[in-house]
Amino acid sequence: MRNPGGYAYTFDPGGMRQEADSFTCSHCNHVVMVKPKCDPNDLGGMCRLCMKMICPACVDIGSCDPFEKKLDRYEKEHRRRIQM
Amino acid sequence: MANFAITNGSTSGGGTQQPTAAAYTGALIGITSSGTTPKRHKIYDVLIGTNGTPADNFVEWDISRVTAASTSTALAPTALDSADSASLLNVTVNSSTFGTITTGSNVFYIGVNQRASYRWVAAPGSELVAPATSSTGFQLRCRSAAYTGTATGTILFQEQ
Protein backbone atom coordinates (compact mmCIF):
# COMPACT_ATOMS: atom_id res chain seq x y z
CA MET A 1 0.00 0.00 0.00
CA ARG A 2 1.32 3.46 -0.88
CA ASN A 3 1.58 5.86 2.05
CA PRO A 4 0.10 3.55 4.70
CA GLY A 5 -1.34 5.11 7.82
CA GLY A 6 0.21 2.54 10.07
CA TYR A 7 2.00 -0.74 10.33
CA ALA A 8 1.26 -3.91 12.23
CA TYR A 9 3.19 -7.07 12.81
CA THR A 10 2.63 -10.21 14.74
CA PHE A 11 5.06 -12.80 16.01
CA ASP A 12 3.27 -16.06 15.41
CA PRO A 13 3.74 -19.26 17.44
CA GLY A 14 6.17 -20.77 14.95
CA GLY A 15 8.43 -17.79 15.21
CA MET A 16 7.16 -16.38 11.93
CA ARG A 17 6.72 -12.65 11.71
CA GLN A 18 3.75 -11.46 9.68
CA GLU A 19 3.40 -7.85 8.69
CA ALA A 20 0.59 -5.70 7.36
CA ASP A 21 -0.06 -2.09 6.50
CA SER A 22 -3.01 -0.28 7.97
CA PHE A 23 -4.85 2.97 7.50
CA THR A 24 -6.98 4.95 9.90
CA CYS A 25 -10.40 5.99 8.64
CA SER A 26 -10.47 9.72 8.04
CA HIS A 27 -14.14 9.92 9.04
CA CYS A 28 -14.44 7.70 12.14
CA ASN A 29 -10.84 7.02 13.23
CA HIS A 30 -11.25 3.25 12.89
CA VAL A 31 -8.08 1.29 12.13
CA VAL A 32 -8.34 -0.92 9.02
CA MET A 33 -5.75 -3.63 8.45
CA VAL A 34 -4.74 -4.10 4.83
CA LYS A 35 -4.44 -7.78 4.04
CA PRO A 36 -1.92 -8.64 1.32
CA LYS A 37 -3.43 -8.81 -2.18
CA CYS A 38 -6.94 -8.14 -0.94
CA ASP A 39 -9.57 -6.53 -3.12
CA PRO A 40 -9.38 -2.72 -2.62
CA ASN A 41 -13.18 -2.62 -2.53
CA ASP A 42 -13.12 -4.71 0.65
CA LEU A 43 -10.97 -2.17 2.44
CA GLY A 44 -13.33 0.75 2.16
CA GLY A 45 -12.46 3.51 -0.26
CA MET A 46 -11.17 6.98 -0.80
CA CYS A 47 -13.36 9.96 0.00
CA ARG A 48 -13.20 12.24 -3.02
CA LEU A 49 -14.02 15.29 -0.90
CA CYS A 50 -11.33 15.06 1.78
CA MET A 51 -9.11 12.82 -0.36
CA LYS A 52 -8.42 10.42 2.49
CA MET A 53 -9.00 6.70 2.97
CA ILE A 54 -12.19 5.71 4.77
CA CYS A 55 -13.47 2.42 6.20
CA PRO A 56 -16.30 0.31 4.66
CA ALA A 57 -18.85 1.57 7.20
CA CYS A 58 -18.13 5.19 6.29
CA VAL A 59 -18.25 4.38 2.58
CA ASP A 60 -21.82 3.20 3.12
CA ILE A 61 -22.76 6.50 4.80
CA GLY A 62 -21.89 8.33 1.63
CA SER A 63 -21.08 11.78 3.01
CA CYS A 64 -17.88 13.52 4.06
CA ASP A 65 -17.52 14.39 7.74
CA PRO A 66 -13.80 14.39 8.61
CA PHE A 67 -12.93 13.18 12.07
CA GLU A 68 -10.93 16.32 12.79
CA LYS A 69 -14.09 18.37 12.28
CA LYS A 70 -15.96 16.02 14.63
CA LEU A 71 -13.32 16.53 17.31
CA ASP A 72 -13.64 20.29 16.95
CA ARG A 73 -17.43 20.01 17.32
CA TYR A 74 -17.14 17.83 20.45
CA GLU A 75 -14.68 20.23 22.03
CA LYS A 76 -16.71 23.32 21.10
CA GLU A 77 -19.83 21.75 22.63
CA HIS A 78 -17.84 20.82 25.74
CA ARG A 79 -16.55 24.37 26.16
CA ARG A 80 -20.06 25.76 25.66
CA ARG A 81 -21.47 23.49 28.37
CA ILE A 82 -18.73 24.47 30.79
CA GLN A 83 -19.40 28.16 30.25
CA MET A 84 -23.14 27.76 30.91
CA MET B 1 3.20 17.73 23.39
CA ALA B 2 4.58 14.98 25.54
CA ASN B 3 4.75 11.26 24.83
CA PHE B 4 3.97 8.67 27.47
CA ALA B 5 3.99 4.90 27.89
CA ILE B 6 1.63 2.88 30.00
CA THR B 7 1.59 -0.86 30.56
CA ASN B 8 -0.50 -3.20 32.66
CA GLY B 9 2.63 -5.09 33.70
CA SER B 10 3.40 -5.85 37.29
CA THR B 11 4.76 -2.42 38.06
CA SER B 12 4.51 -1.00 41.51
CA GLY B 13 0.97 0.19 42.18
CA GLY B 14 -0.37 -1.32 38.98
CA GLY B 15 -2.89 -3.58 40.63
CA THR B 16 -3.47 -7.21 39.71
CA GLN B 17 -3.81 -8.48 36.16
CA GLN B 18 -7.34 -9.70 35.57
CA PRO B 19 -8.32 -13.07 34.03
CA THR B 20 -9.62 -13.13 30.48
CA ALA B 21 -13.25 -14.13 30.00
CA ALA B 22 -15.53 -14.99 27.11
CA ALA B 23 -17.05 -11.53 27.26
CA TYR B 24 -15.39 -8.20 27.81
CA THR B 25 -15.40 -7.73 31.57
CA GLY B 26 -12.52 -5.46 32.39
CA ALA B 27 -9.97 -3.20 30.78
CA LEU B 28 -6.25 -3.75 30.57
CA ILE B 29 -5.56 -0.07 30.06
CA GLY B 30 -7.78 2.99 30.13
CA ILE B 31 -6.74 6.49 29.10
CA THR B 32 -9.22 9.31 29.63
CA SER B 33 -9.21 13.06 30.06
CA SER B 34 -9.77 14.38 33.54
CA GLY B 35 -12.86 16.38 34.34
CA THR B 36 -10.96 19.54 35.21
CA THR B 37 -8.13 19.65 32.66
CA PRO B 38 -9.21 17.71 29.59
CA LYS B 39 -6.48 17.20 27.02
CA ARG B 40 -6.62 15.90 23.48
CA HIS B 41 -4.58 12.72 23.30
CA LYS B 42 -3.44 10.36 20.57
CA ILE B 43 -2.61 6.65 20.73
CA TYR B 44 0.14 5.86 18.27
CA ASP B 45 1.55 2.52 19.37
CA VAL B 46 -0.18 -0.58 20.75
CA LEU B 47 1.53 -3.81 21.85
CA ILE B 48 -0.56 -6.76 23.02
CA GLY B 49 0.02 -10.35 24.10
CA THR B 50 -0.71 -12.95 26.73
CA ASN B 51 1.36 -14.24 29.61
CA GLY B 52 -0.53 -17.38 30.58
CA THR B 53 0.15 -21.03 29.79
CA PRO B 54 0.66 -21.29 26.01
CA ALA B 55 -2.13 -22.89 24.01
CA ASP B 56 -3.74 -22.47 20.63
CA ASN B 57 -6.72 -20.26 21.30
CA PHE B 58 -7.80 -17.01 19.78
CA VAL B 59 -7.95 -13.78 21.73
CA GLU B 60 -9.93 -10.80 20.50
CA TRP B 61 -8.52 -7.36 21.21
CA ASP B 62 -10.49 -4.19 21.17
CA ILE B 63 -9.91 -0.49 21.70
CA SER B 64 -13.12 1.46 22.14
CA ARG B 65 -14.00 4.99 23.10
CA VAL B 66 -15.27 5.68 26.58
CA THR B 67 -17.17 8.57 28.08
CA ALA B 68 -16.40 7.58 31.66
CA ALA B 69 -13.23 6.03 33.02
CA SER B 70 -13.05 2.73 34.86
CA THR B 71 -12.53 2.96 38.57
CA SER B 72 -9.19 1.31 39.18
CA THR B 73 -6.22 1.07 39.27
CA ALA B 74 -4.89 4.56 38.64
CA LEU B 75 -1.29 4.58 37.50
CA ALA B 76 0.92 7.45 36.34
CA PRO B 77 2.18 6.88 32.80
CA THR B 78 5.89 7.11 32.18
CA ALA B 79 7.05 10.11 30.18
CA LEU B 80 9.26 9.00 27.29
CA ASP B 81 11.25 12.18 27.73
CA SER B 82 12.08 12.49 31.41
CA ALA B 83 12.18 16.27 31.04
CA ASP B 84 8.42 16.36 30.37
CA SER B 85 6.01 17.08 33.19
CA ALA B 86 3.55 14.49 34.46
CA SER B 87 0.53 13.57 32.39
CA LEU B 88 -2.76 15.35 33.11
CA LEU B 89 -4.79 12.38 31.84
CA ASN B 90 -6.46 9.74 33.99
CA VAL B 91 -4.76 6.43 33.26
CA THR B 92 -5.97 3.16 34.75
CA VAL B 93 -4.69 -0.39 34.41
CA ASN B 94 -5.97 -3.88 35.24
CA SER B 95 -9.52 -2.79 35.87
CA SER B 96 -12.03 -5.53 36.68
CA THR B 97 -14.76 -3.40 35.12
CA PHE B 98 -14.62 -1.05 32.21
CA GLY B 99 -16.03 2.46 32.06
CA THR B 100 -18.86 3.66 29.90
CA ILE B 101 -18.20 2.42 26.38
CA THR B 102 -19.71 4.52 23.64
CA THR B 103 -21.89 2.27 21.47
CA GLY B 104 -20.35 1.53 18.10
CA SER B 105 -17.13 3.28 19.02
CA ASN B 106 -14.74 0.43 18.39
CA VAL B 107 -11.67 1.87 16.67
CA PHE B 108 -9.29 -1.09 16.83
CA TYR B 109 -10.21 -4.76 16.70
CA ILE B 110 -8.01 -7.73 15.95
CA GLY B 111 -8.09 -11.46 16.64
CA VAL B 112 -4.73 -12.93 17.54
CA ASN B 113 -3.54 -16.42 18.41
CA GLN B 114 -2.93 -16.67 22.14
CA ARG B 115 0.68 -17.66 21.52
CA ALA B 116 1.36 -14.62 19.35
CA SER B 117 2.23 -11.08 20.25
CA TYR B 118 1.07 -8.17 18.17
CA ARG B 119 2.11 -4.60 17.58
CA TRP B 120 0.44 -1.78 15.69
CA VAL B 121 2.17 1.51 15.03
CA ALA B 122 0.41 4.52 13.53
CA ALA B 123 2.03 6.76 10.99
CA PRO B 124 1.98 10.45 11.94
CA GLY B 125 -1.52 11.78 11.27
CA SER B 126 -3.18 8.36 11.57
CA GLU B 127 -3.26 8.01 15.34
CA LEU B 128 -6.35 7.22 17.40
CA VAL B 129 -7.46 10.61 18.67
CA ALA B 130 -9.67 11.49 21.63
CA PRO B 131 -11.15 14.96 22.03
CA ALA B 132 -10.27 17.28 24.90
CA THR B 133 -13.56 16.78 26.71
CA SER B 134 -14.22 15.51 30.22
CA SER B 135 -13.76 11.79 30.83
CA THR B 136 -13.44 10.84 27.17
CA GLY B 137 -10.72 8.52 25.95
CA PHE B 138 -9.98 4.91 25.14
CA GLN B 139 -9.92 1.52 26.78
CA LEU B 140 -7.99 -1.56 25.72
CA ARG B 141 -9.90 -4.77 26.37
CA CYS B 142 -9.64 -8.43 25.41
CA ARG B 143 -11.81 -11.51 25.49
CA SER B 144 -11.44 -15.16 24.57
CA ALA B 145 -13.83 -18.09 24.40
CA ALA B 146 -11.16 -20.51 25.70
CA TYR B 147 -8.26 -18.61 27.22
CA THR B 148 -8.77 -17.67 30.85
CA GLY B 149 -5.30 -16.46 31.80
CA THR B 150 -4.01 -12.92 32.00
CA ALA B 151 -3.06 -10.62 29.15
CA THR B 152 -0.57 -7.86 28.65
CA GLY B 153 -0.81 -4.54 26.92
CA THR B 154 1.34 -1.50 26.36
CA ILE B 155 0.16 1.76 24.86
CA LEU B 156 2.24 4.71 23.82
CA PHE B 157 0.30 7.94 23.54
CA GLN B 158 0.81 11.61 23.04
CA GLU B 159 -0.83 14.22 25.24
CA GLN B 160 -1.44 17.53 23.51
CSV table of C-alpha atoms in Angstrom, one decimal:
chain,number,residue,atom,x,y,z
A,1,MET,CA,0.0,0.0,0.0
A,2,ARG,CA,1.3,3.5,-0.9
A,3,ASN,CA,1.6,5.9,2.0
A,4,PRO,CA,0.1,3.5,4.7
A,5,GLY,CA,-1.3,5.1,7.8
A,6,GLY,CA,0.2,2.5,10.1
A,7,TYR,CA,2.0,-0.7,10.3
A,8,ALA,CA,1.3,-3.9,12.2
A,9,TYR,CA,3.2,-7.1,12.8
A,10,THR,CA,2.6,-10.2,14.7
A,11,PHE,CA,5.1,-12.8,16.0
A,12,ASP,CA,3.3,-16.1,15.4
A,13,PRO,CA,3.7,-19.3,17.4
A,14,GLY,CA,6.2,-20.8,14.9
A,15,GLY,CA,8.4,-17.8,15.2
A,16,MET,CA,7.2,-16.4,11.9
A,17,ARG,CA,6.7,-12.7,11.7
A,18,GLN,CA,3.8,-11.5,9.7
A,19,GLU,CA,3.4,-7.9,8.7
A,20,ALA,CA,0.6,-5.7,7.4
A,21,ASP,CA,-0.1,-2.1,6.5
A,22,SER,CA,-3.0,-0.3,8.0
A,23,PHE,CA,-4.9,3.0,7.5
A,24,THR,CA,-7.0,4.9,9.9
A,25,CYS,CA,-10.4,6.0,8.6
A,26,SER,CA,-10.5,9.7,8.0
A,27,HIS,CA,-14.1,9.9,9.0
A,28,CYS,CA,-14.4,7.7,12.1
A,29,ASN,CA,-10.8,7.0,13.2
A,30,HIS,CA,-11.3,3.2,12.9
A,31,VAL,CA,-8.1,1.3,12.1
A,32,VAL,CA,-8.3,-0.9,9.0
A,33,MET,CA,-5.7,-3.6,8.4
A,34,VAL,CA,-4.7,-4.1,4.8
A,35,LYS,CA,-4.4,-7.8,4.0
A,36,PRO,CA,-1.9,-8.6,1.3
A,37,LYS,CA,-3.4,-8.8,-2.2
A,38,CYS,CA,-6.9,-8.1,-0.9
A,39,ASP,CA,-9.6,-6.5,-3.1
A,40,PRO,CA,-9.4,-2.7,-2.6
A,41,ASN,CA,-13.2,-2.6,-2.5
A,42,ASP,CA,-13.1,-4.7,0.6
A,43,LEU,CA,-11.0,-2.2,2.4
A,44,GLY,CA,-13.3,0.8,2.2
A,45,GLY,CA,-12.5,3.5,-0.3
A,46,MET,CA,-11.2,7.0,-0.8
A,47,CYS,CA,-13.4,10.0,0.0
A,48,ARG,CA,-13.2,12.2,-3.0
A,49,LEU,CA,-14.0,15.3,-0.9
A,50,CYS,CA,-11.3,15.1,1.8
A,51,MET,CA,-9.1,12.8,-0.4
A,52,LYS,CA,-8.4,10.4,2.5
A,53,MET,CA,-9.0,6.7,3.0
A,54,ILE,CA,-12.2,5.7,4.8
A,55,CYS,CA,-13.5,2.4,6.2
A,56,PRO,CA,-16.3,0.3,4.7
A,57,ALA,CA,-18.9,1.6,7.2
A,58,CYS,CA,-18.1,5.2,6.3
A,59,VAL,CA,-18.3,4.4,2.6
A,60,ASP,CA,-21.8,3.2,3.1
A,61,ILE,CA,-22.8,6.5,4.8
A,62,GLY,CA,-21.9,8.3,1.6
A,63,SER,CA,-21.1,11.8,3.0
A,64,CYS,CA,-17.9,13.5,4.1
A,65,ASP,CA,-17.5,14.4,7.7
A,66,PRO,CA,-13.8,14.4,8.6
A,67,PHE,CA,-12.9,13.2,12.1
A,68,GLU,CA,-10.9,16.3,12.8
A,69,LYS,CA,-14.1,18.4,12.3
A,70,LYS,CA,-16.0,16.0,14.6
A,71,LEU,CA,-13.3,16.5,17.3
A,72,ASP,CA,-13.6,20.3,16.9
A,73,ARG,CA,-17.4,20.0,17.3
A,74,TYR,CA,-17.1,17.8,20.5
A,75,GLU,CA,-14.7,20.2,22.0
A,76,LYS,CA,-16.7,23.3,21.1
A,77,GLU,CA,-19.8,21.7,22.6
A,78,HIS,CA,-17.8,20.8,25.7
A,79,ARG,CA,-16.6,24.4,26.2
A,80,ARG,CA,-20.1,25.8,25.7
A,81,ARG,CA,-21.5,23.5,28.4
A,82,ILE,CA,-18.7,24.5,30.8
A,83,GLN,CA,-19.4,28.2,30.3
A,84,MET,CA,-23.1,27.8,30.9
B,1,MET,CA,3.2,17.7,23.4
B,2,ALA,CA,4.6,15.0,25.5
B,3,ASN,CA,4.7,11.3,24.8
B,4,PHE,CA,4.0,8.7,27.5
B,5,ALA,CA,4.0,4.9,27.9
B,6,ILE,CA,1.6,2.9,30.0
B,7,THR,CA,1.6,-0.9,30.6
B,8,ASN,CA,-0.5,-3.2,32.7
B,9,GLY,CA,2.6,-5.1,33.7
B,10,SER,CA,3.4,-5.8,37.3
B,11,THR,CA,4.8,-2.4,38.1
B,12,SER,CA,4.5,-1.0,41.5
B,13,GLY,CA,1.0,0.2,42.2
B,14,GLY,CA,-0.4,-1.3,39.0
B,15,GLY,CA,-2.9,-3.6,40.6
B,16,THR,CA,-3.5,-7.2,39.7
B,17,GLN,CA,-3.8,-8.5,36.2
B,18,GLN,CA,-7.3,-9.7,35.6
B,19,PRO,CA,-8.3,-13.1,34.0
B,20,THR,CA,-9.6,-13.1,30.5
B,21,ALA,CA,-13.2,-14.1,30.0
B,22,ALA,CA,-15.5,-15.0,27.1
B,23,ALA,CA,-17.1,-11.5,27.3
B,24,TYR,CA,-15.4,-8.2,27.8
B,25,THR,CA,-15.4,-7.7,31.6
B,26,GLY,CA,-12.5,-5.5,32.4
B,27,ALA,CA,-10.0,-3.2,30.8
B,28,LEU,CA,-6.2,-3.7,30.6
B,29,ILE,CA,-5.6,-0.1,30.1
B,30,GLY,CA,-7.8,3.0,30.1
B,31,ILE,CA,-6.7,6.5,29.1
B,32,THR,CA,-9.2,9.3,29.6
B,33,SER,CA,-9.2,13.1,30.1
B,34,SER,CA,-9.8,14.4,33.5
B,35,GLY,CA,-12.9,16.4,34.3
B,36,THR,CA,-11.0,19.5,35.2
B,37,THR,CA,-8.1,19.7,32.7
B,38,PRO,CA,-9.2,17.7,29.6
B,39,LYS,CA,-6.5,17.2,27.0
B,40,ARG,CA,-6.6,15.9,23.5
B,41,HIS,CA,-4.6,12.7,23.3
B,42,LYS,CA,-3.4,10.4,20.6
B,43,ILE,CA,-2.6,6.7,20.7
B,44,TYR,CA,0.1,5.9,18.3
B,45,ASP,CA,1.5,2.5,19.4
B,46,VAL,CA,-0.2,-0.6,20.8
B,47,LEU,CA,1.5,-3.8,21.9
B,48,ILE,CA,-0.6,-6.8,23.0
B,49,GLY,CA,0.0,-10.4,24.1
B,50,THR,CA,-0.7,-12.9,26.7
B,51,ASN,CA,1.4,-14.2,29.6
B,52,GLY,CA,-0.5,-17.4,30.6
B,53,THR,CA,0.2,-21.0,29.8
B,54,PRO,CA,0.7,-21.3,26.0
B,55,ALA,CA,-2.1,-22.9,24.0
B,56,ASP,CA,-3.7,-22.5,20.6
B,57,ASN,CA,-6.7,-20.3,21.3
B,58,PHE,CA,-7.8,-17.0,19.8
B,59,VAL,CA,-8.0,-13.8,21.7
B,60,GLU,CA,-9.9,-10.8,20.5
B,61,TRP,CA,-8.5,-7.4,21.2
B,62,ASP,CA,-10.5,-4.2,21.2
B,63,ILE,CA,-9.9,-0.5,21.7
B,64,SER,CA,-13.1,1.5,22.1
B,65,ARG,CA,-14.0,5.0,23.1
B,66,VAL,CA,-15.3,5.7,26.6
B,67,THR,CA,-17.2,8.6,28.1
B,68,ALA,CA,-16.4,7.6,31.7
B,69,ALA,CA,-13.2,6.0,33.0
B,70,SER,CA,-13.0,2.7,34.9
B,71,THR,CA,-12.5,3.0,38.6
B,72,SER,CA,-9.2,1.3,39.2
B,73,THR,CA,-6.2,1.1,39.3
B,74,ALA,CA,-4.9,4.6,38.6
B,75,LEU,CA,-1.3,4.6,37.5
B,76,ALA,CA,0.9,7.5,36.3
B,77,PRO,CA,2.2,6.9,32.8
B,78,THR,CA,5.9,7.1,32.2
B,79,ALA,CA,7.1,10.1,30.2
B,80,LEU,CA,9.3,9.0,27.3
B,81,ASP,CA,11.2,12.2,27.7
B,82,SER,CA,12.1,12.5,31.4
B,83,ALA,CA,12.2,16.3,31.0
B,84,ASP,CA,8.4,16.4,30.4
B,85,SER,CA,6.0,17.1,33.2
B,86,ALA,CA,3.5,14.5,34.5
B,87,SER,CA,0.5,13.6,32.4
B,88,LEU,CA,-2.8,15.3,33.1
B,89,LEU,CA,-4.8,12.4,31.8
B,90,ASN,CA,-6.5,9.7,34.0
B,91,VAL,CA,-4.8,6.4,33.3
B,92,THR,CA,-6.0,3.2,34.7
B,93,VAL,CA,-4.7,-0.4,34.4
B,94,ASN,CA,-6.0,-3.9,35.2
B,95,SER,CA,-9.5,-2.8,35.9
B,96,SER,CA,-12.0,-5.5,36.7
B,97,THR,CA,-14.8,-3.4,35.1
B,98,PHE,CA,-14.6,-1.0,32.2
B,99,GLY,CA,-16.0,2.5,32.1
B,100,THR,CA,-18.9,3.7,29.9
B,101,ILE,CA,-18.2,2.4,26.4
B,102,THR,CA,-19.7,4.5,23.6
B,103,THR,CA,-21.9,2.3,21.5
B,104,GLY,CA,-20.3,1.5,18.1
B,105,SER,CA,-17.1,3.3,19.0
B,106,ASN,CA,-14.7,0.4,18.4
B,107,VAL,CA,-11.7,1.9,16.7
B,108,PHE,CA,-9.3,-1.1,16.8
B,109,TYR,CA,-10.2,-4.8,16.7
B,110,ILE,CA,-8.0,-7.7,15.9
B,111,GLY,CA,-8.1,-11.5,16.6
B,112,VAL,CA,-4.7,-12.9,17.5
B,113,ASN,CA,-3.5,-16.4,18.4
B,114,GLN,CA,-2.9,-16.7,22.1
B,115,ARG,CA,0.7,-17.7,21.5
B,116,ALA,CA,1.4,-14.6,19.3
B,117,SER,CA,2.2,-11.1,20.3
B,118,TYR,CA,1.1,-8.2,18.2
B,119,ARG,CA,2.1,-4.6,17.6
B,120,TRP,CA,0.4,-1.8,15.7
B,121,VAL,CA,2.2,1.5,15.0
B,122,ALA,CA,0.4,4.5,13.5
B,123,ALA,CA,2.0,6.8,11.0
B,124,PRO,CA,2.0,10.4,11.9
B,125,GLY,CA,-1.5,11.8,11.3
B,126,SER,CA,-3.2,8.4,11.6
B,127,GLU,CA,-3.3,8.0,15.3
B,128,LEU,CA,-6.4,7.2,17.4
B,129,VAL,CA,-7.5,10.6,18.7
B,130,ALA,CA,-9.7,11.5,21.6
B,131,PRO,CA,-11.2,15.0,22.0
B,132,ALA,CA,-10.3,17.3,24.9
B,133,THR,CA,-13.6,16.8,26.7
B,134,SER,CA,-14.2,15.5,30.2
B,135,SER,CA,-13.8,11.8,30.8
B,136,THR,CA,-13.4,10.8,27.2
B,137,GLY,CA,-10.7,8.5,26.0
B,138,PHE,CA,-10.0,4.9,25.1
B,139,GLN,CA,-9.9,1.5,26.8
B,140,LEU,CA,-8.0,-1.6,25.7
B,141,ARG,CA,-9.9,-4.8,26.4
B,142,CYS,CA,-9.6,-8.4,25.4
B,143,ARG,CA,-11.8,-11.5,25.5
B,144,SER,CA,-11.4,-15.2,24.6
B,145,ALA,CA,-13.8,-18.1,24.4
B,146,ALA,CA,-11.2,-20.5,25.7
B,147,TYR,CA,-8.3,-18.6,27.2
B,148,THR,CA,-8.8,-17.7,30.9
B,149,GLY,CA,-5.3,-16.5,31.8
B,150,THR,CA,-4.0,-12.9,32.0
B,151,ALA,CA,-3.1,-10.6,29.2
B,152,THR,CA,-0.6,-7.9,28.7
B,153,GLY,CA,-0.8,-4.5,26.9
B,154,THR,CA,1.3,-1.5,26.4
B,155,ILE,CA,0.2,1.8,24.9
B,156,LEU,CA,2.2,4.7,23.8
B,157,PHE,CA,0.3,7.9,23.5
B,158,GLN,CA,0.8,11.6,23.0
B,159,GLU,CA,-0.8,14.2,25.2
B,160,GLN,CA,-1.4,17.5,23.5
